[in-house]
Amino acid sequence: MTRFLEALGGKLAERWIALMLGPSVLLLSVAAVGVTLGHRRWYDIGLLLTRLNELSAEPALRNTGTLVLLLAGLLAASAALGLAATGLGVAVERLWLATRPRRLADRRRQRWDEAHAAFNHALLAAARAEGTPGAAAAAARARELNARRNRIGLAAPDHPFWLGDRVAAVDTRVWQTYRLDLTSAWPRIWLVLAEDVRAEIVASRTRFAAAARLTAWAVGYLAVGVVWWPSAVAGAVTAVTAWRRARIAGVAFAELCEAAVDLHGRRLAESLGIACEGPLTEDVGAEITTVLRKQT
């Protein structure tokens, strides 16, 4: 047990250094450079070296006690920044998945409704053109409009941000296909999944959280940009990178969750004692939902 706790402590320390200490020290360093140089002399490496030489020549910095205190202060500040970034990352994640403000959600819903109506019209036109010289063009037009609608959302939007709708679309699609209430079913599905499948889902979820945390670090660089504009540029690049990573991770997480239902829904039914001889169907899904909701 002692060896296990030592190994666990080492892993936790490594994780803390990777997630908090490294990015925190980098941000603090950028802030120090920014305060030293400012906007007008943002490029002056000579001035920065001069300040470092003056600082190293301070007699107080040759005292071991002073150095220990400075190191302790640096670690404390880094830890505080890391905790702040983690908390802000959670807030960013909640914002991406929030259902408000409703005005933005309604605008996305209106765009989706218009795209959905255009797709249905094109689908009807393609059916009417079946067997005519224009059939191929009509079918291509329908596919194009379907892709345009799906870029807005795979289901009718109910969130102001695309990521929120992409994750929520899993519940909608599972309900429409199987009449399965995923909110009730997911904890049970999780218990019947194999360890490697759960690891894949957890990894995608972790990447999504990491992208939100990267957005928090971007905010820090943008804040330093008030005194040193190159930091604002770095913050903008970091924010764009974080958003792209969040989209990729969010899509992967949503697809893996939906795939878990598609591939293991039958196993869930059998675990509950519900007959399911073939693929999961609406009848079986509805029965699972009735059992899991417990008449509520």
Short mmCIF file of N, CA, C and O in Angstrom, two decimals, residues 48-104:
data_model
loop_
_atom_site.label_atom_id
_atom_site.label_comp_id
_atom_site.label_asym_id
_atom_site.label_seq_id
_atom_site.Cartn_x
_atom_site.Cartn_y
_atom_site.Cartn_z
N LEU A 48 15.16 44.09 -21.86
CA LEU A 48 14.81 42.95 -21.00
C LEU A 48 16.05 42.34 -20.37
O LEU A 48 16.06 42.03 -19.17
N LEU A 49 17.10 42.18 -21.17
CA LEU A 49 18.35 41.63 -20.63
C LEU A 49 18.96 42.56 -19.58
O LEU A 49 19.50 42.09 -18.57
N THR A 50 18.85 43.85 -19.82
CA THR A 50 19.37 44.82 -18.85
C THR A 50 18.63 44.70 -17.52
O THR A 50 19.24 44.69 -16.44
N ARG A 51 17.33 44.60 -17.58
CA ARG A 51 16.54 44.45 -16.35
C ARG A 51 16.88 43.15 -15.62
O ARG A 51 16.96 43.12 -14.38
N LEU A 52 17.10 42.09 -16.38
CA LEU A 52 17.45 40.81 -15.75
C LEU A 52 18.82 40.91 -15.08
O LEU A 52 19.02 40.37 -13.98
N ASN A 53 19.77 41.57 -15.73
CA ASN A 53 21.10 41.73 -15.13
C ASN A 53 21.03 42.57 -13.86
O ASN A 53 21.70 42.28 -12.85
N GLU A 54 20.23 43.63 -13.89
CA GLU A 54 20.07 44.47 -12.70
C GLU A 54 19.43 43.68 -11.57
O GLU A 54 19.82 43.82 -10.39
N LEU A 55 18.47 42.85 -11.93
CA LEU A 55 17.79 42.05 -10.91
C LEU A 55 18.72 41.01 -10.31
O LEU A 55 18.73 40.79 -9.08
N SER A 56 19.54 40.39 -11.14
CA SER A 56 20.46 39.36 -10.63
C SER A 56 21.56 39.96 -9.77
O SER A 56 22.16 39.25 -8.95
N ALA A 57 21.82 41.24 -9.96
CA ALA A 57 22.87 41.89 -9.17
C ALA A 57 22.38 42.36 -7.81
O ALA A 57 23.18 42.82 -6.98
N GLU A 58 21.09 42.25 -7.55
CA GLU A 58 20.55 42.67 -6.25
C GLU A 58 21.13 41.80 -5.13
O GLU A 58 21.10 40.57 -5.21
N PRO A 59 21.66 42.41 -4.08
CA PRO A 59 22.25 41.63 -2.98
C PRO A 59 21.25 40.69 -2.32
O PRO A 59 21.60 39.59 -1.88
N ALA A 60 20.00 41.11 -2.25
CA ALA A 60 19.00 40.29 -1.56
C ALA A 60 18.79 38.95 -2.24
O ALA A 60 18.48 37.95 -1.59
N LEU A 61 18.99 38.93 -3.57
CA LEU A 61 18.78 37.69 -4.30
C LEU A 61 19.91 36.69 -4.10
O LEU A 61 19.81 35.55 -4.56
N ARG A 62 20.99 37.11 -3.45
CA ARG A 62 22.08 36.19 -3.16
C ARG A 62 21.89 35.49 -1.81
O ARG A 62 22.69 34.67 -1.42
N ASN A 63 20.80 35.87 -1.15
CA ASN A 63 20.48 35.25 0.14
C ASN A 63 19.61 34.03 -0.09
O ASN A 63 18.60 34.09 -0.80
N THR A 64 19.99 32.91 0.52
CA THR A 64 19.27 31.65 0.31
C THR A 64 17.83 31.75 0.78
O THR A 64 16.90 31.27 0.12
N GLY A 65 17.63 32.40 1.91
CA GLY A 65 16.27 32.54 2.43
C GLY A 65 15.38 33.32 1.49
O GLY A 65 14.21 32.97 1.28
N THR A 66 15.94 34.39 0.90
CA THR A 66 15.16 35.18 -0.05
C THR A 66 14.78 34.37 -1.27
O THR A 66 13.65 34.42 -1.77
N LEU A 67 15.74 33.59 -1.77
CA LEU A 67 15.47 32.75 -2.95
C LEU A 67 14.39 31.71 -2.65
O LEU A 67 13.53 31.44 -3.50
N VAL A 68 14.46 31.15 -1.46
CA VAL A 68 13.44 30.16 -1.08
C VAL A 68 12.06 30.81 -1.02
O VAL A 68 11.06 30.24 -1.50
N LEU A 69 12.00 32.02 -0.45
CA LEU A 69 10.72 32.72 -0.39
C LEU A 69 10.20 33.07 -1.78
O LEU A 69 9.00 32.95 -2.06
N LEU A 70 11.12 33.50 -2.66
CA LEU A 70 10.70 33.81 -4.03
C LEU A 70 10.19 32.58 -4.75
O LEU A 70 9.18 32.63 -5.46
N LEU A 71 10.89 31.46 -4.54
CA LEU A 71 10.45 30.21 -5.17
C LEU A 71 9.10 29.78 -4.63
O LEU A 71 8.22 29.35 -5.39
N ALA A 72 8.93 29.90 -3.31
CA ALA A 72 7.65 29.54 -2.71
C ALA A 72 6.54 30.45 -3.24
O ALA A 72 5.42 30.00 -3.53
N GLY A 73 6.83 31.74 -3.38
CA GLY A 73 5.84 32.66 -3.93
C GLY A 73 5.49 32.33 -5.37
O GLY A 73 4.33 32.42 -5.77
N LEU A 74 6.52 31.96 -6.15
CA LEU A 74 6.27 31.58 -7.55
C LEU A 74 5.40 30.34 -7.63
O LEU A 74 4.45 30.29 -8.44
N LEU A 75 5.68 29.36 -6.79
CA LEU A 75 4.86 28.14 -6.79
C LEU A 75 3.43 28.43 -6.35
O LEU A 75 2.47 27.89 -6.91
N ALA A 76 3.29 29.30 -5.33
CA ALA A 76 1.95 29.64 -4.86
C ALA A 76 1.16 30.39 -5.94
O ALA A 76 -0.01 30.12 -6.18
N ALA A 77 1.85 31.35 -6.59
CA ALA A 77 1.17 32.09 -7.66
C ALA A 77 0.81 31.17 -8.82
O ALA A 77 -0.27 31.30 -9.42
N SER A 78 1.70 30.23 -9.15
CA SER A 78 1.43 29.29 -10.23
C SER A 78 0.24 28.40 -9.89
O SER A 78 -0.62 28.14 -10.74
N ALA A 79 0.22 27.93 -8.63
CA ALA A 79 -0.90 27.09 -8.21
C ALA A 79 -2.21 27.86 -8.26
O ALA A 79 -3.25 27.36 -8.69
N ALA A 80 -2.17 29.13 -7.82
CA ALA A 80 -3.39 29.95 -7.84
C ALA A 80 -3.87 30.18 -9.27
O ALA A 80 -5.07 30.09 -9.55
N LEU A 81 -2.93 30.45 -10.16
CA LEU A 81 -3.30 30.63 -11.57
C LEU A 81 -3.87 29.34 -12.16
O LEU A 81 -4.84 29.37 -12.91
N GLY A 82 -3.25 28.21 -11.80
CA GLY A 82 -3.74 26.93 -12.30
C GLY A 82 -5.16 26.64 -11.83
O GLY A 82 -6.00 26.19 -12.60
N LEU A 83 -5.41 26.92 -10.56
CA LEU A 83 -6.76 26.71 -10.03
C LEU A 83 -7.76 27.66 -10.68
O LEU A 83 -8.91 27.28 -10.98
N ALA A 84 -7.33 28.90 -10.90
CA ALA A 84 -8.21 29.86 -11.55
C ALA A 84 -8.53 29.43 -12.97
O ALA A 84 -9.68 29.54 -13.43
N ALA A 85 -7.50 28.94 -13.69
CA ALA A 85 -7.71 28.48 -15.06
C ALA A 85 -8.64 27.27 -15.09
O ALA A 85 -9.50 27.15 -15.97
N THR A 86 -8.49 26.38 -14.11
CA THR A 86 -9.37 25.21 -14.05
C THR A 86 -10.81 25.63 -13.80
O THR A 86 -11.75 25.15 -14.45
N GLY A 87 -11.00 26.56 -12.85
CA GLY A 87 -12.35 27.04 -12.57
C GLY A 87 -12.96 27.77 -13.75
O GLY A 87 -14.13 27.58 -14.09
N LEU A 88 -12.16 28.61 -14.41
CA LEU A 88 -12.66 29.34 -15.57
C LEU A 88 -12.95 28.37 -16.72
O LEU A 88 -13.91 28.56 -17.48
N GLY A 89 -12.13 27.31 -16.82
CA GLY A 89 -12.37 26.31 -17.85
C GLY A 89 -13.71 25.62 -17.65
O GLY A 89 -14.45 25.36 -18.62
N VAL A 90 -14.06 25.33 -16.41
CA VAL A 90 -15.36 24.73 -16.11
C VAL A 90 -16.49 25.69 -16.50
O VAL A 90 -17.51 25.28 -17.07
N ALA A 91 -16.28 26.99 -16.22
CA ALA A 91 -17.29 27.98 -16.59
C ALA A 91 -17.44 28.08 -18.10
O ALA A 91 -18.56 28.20 -18.62
N VAL A 92 -16.32 28.02 -18.82
CA VAL A 92 -16.37 28.06 -20.29
C VAL A 92 -17.12 26.84 -20.83
O VAL A 92 -17.95 26.94 -21.73
N GLU A 93 -16.83 25.69 -20.23
CA GLU A 93 -17.50 24.46 -20.65
C GLU A 93 -19.00 24.56 -20.43
O GLU A 93 -19.80 24.17 -21.31
N ARG A 94 -19.42 25.10 -19.31
CA ARG A 94 -20.84 25.27 -19.04
C ARG A 94 -21.47 26.27 -20.00
O ARG A 94 -22.64 26.11 -20.40
N LEU A 95 -20.71 27.30 -20.36
CA LEU A 95 -21.22 28.28 -21.31
C LEU A 95 -21.45 27.63 -22.67
O LEU A 95 -22.49 27.87 -23.32
N TRP A 96 -20.50 26.81 -23.14
CA TRP A 96 -20.65 26.13 -24.42
C TRP A 96 -21.88 25.24 -24.44
O TRP A 96 -22.52 25.09 -25.48
N LEU A 97 -22.21 24.63 -23.31
CA LEU A 97 -23.31 23.67 -23.24
C LEU A 97 -24.60 24.28 -22.70
O LEU A 97 -25.59 23.57 -22.55
N ALA A 98 -24.60 25.58 -22.42
CA ALA A 98 -25.76 26.23 -21.82
C ALA A 98 -26.90 26.36 -22.82
O ALA A 98 -26.71 26.28 -24.04
N THR A 99 -28.10 26.58 -22.31
CA THR A 99 -29.27 26.79 -23.16
C THR A 99 -29.65 28.26 -23.25
O THR A 99 -30.63 28.60 -23.92
N ARG A 100 -28.90 29.11 -22.60
CA ARG A 100 -29.14 30.55 -22.64
C ARG A 100 -27.87 31.27 -23.08
O ARG A 100 -26.78 30.73 -22.92
N PRO A 101 -28.01 32.46 -23.70
CA PRO A 101 -29.23 33.26 -23.87
C PRO A 101 -30.15 32.70 -24.95
O PRO A 101 -29.68 32.23 -25.99
N ARG A 102 -31.45 32.77 -24.71
CA ARG A 102 -32.43 32.19 -25.61
C ARG A 102 -32.46 32.89 -26.96
O ARG A 102 -32.80 32.28 -27.98
N ARG A 103 -32.10 34.17 -27.00
CA ARG A 103 -32.15 34.90 -28.26
C ARG A 103 -31.21 34.27 -29.28
O ARG A 103 -31.58 34.09 -30.45
N LEU A 104 -30.00 33.92 -28.84
CA LEU A 104 -29.05 33.29 -29.75
C LEU A 104 -29.52 31.90 -30.15
O LEU A 104 -29.39 31.49 -31.31
#
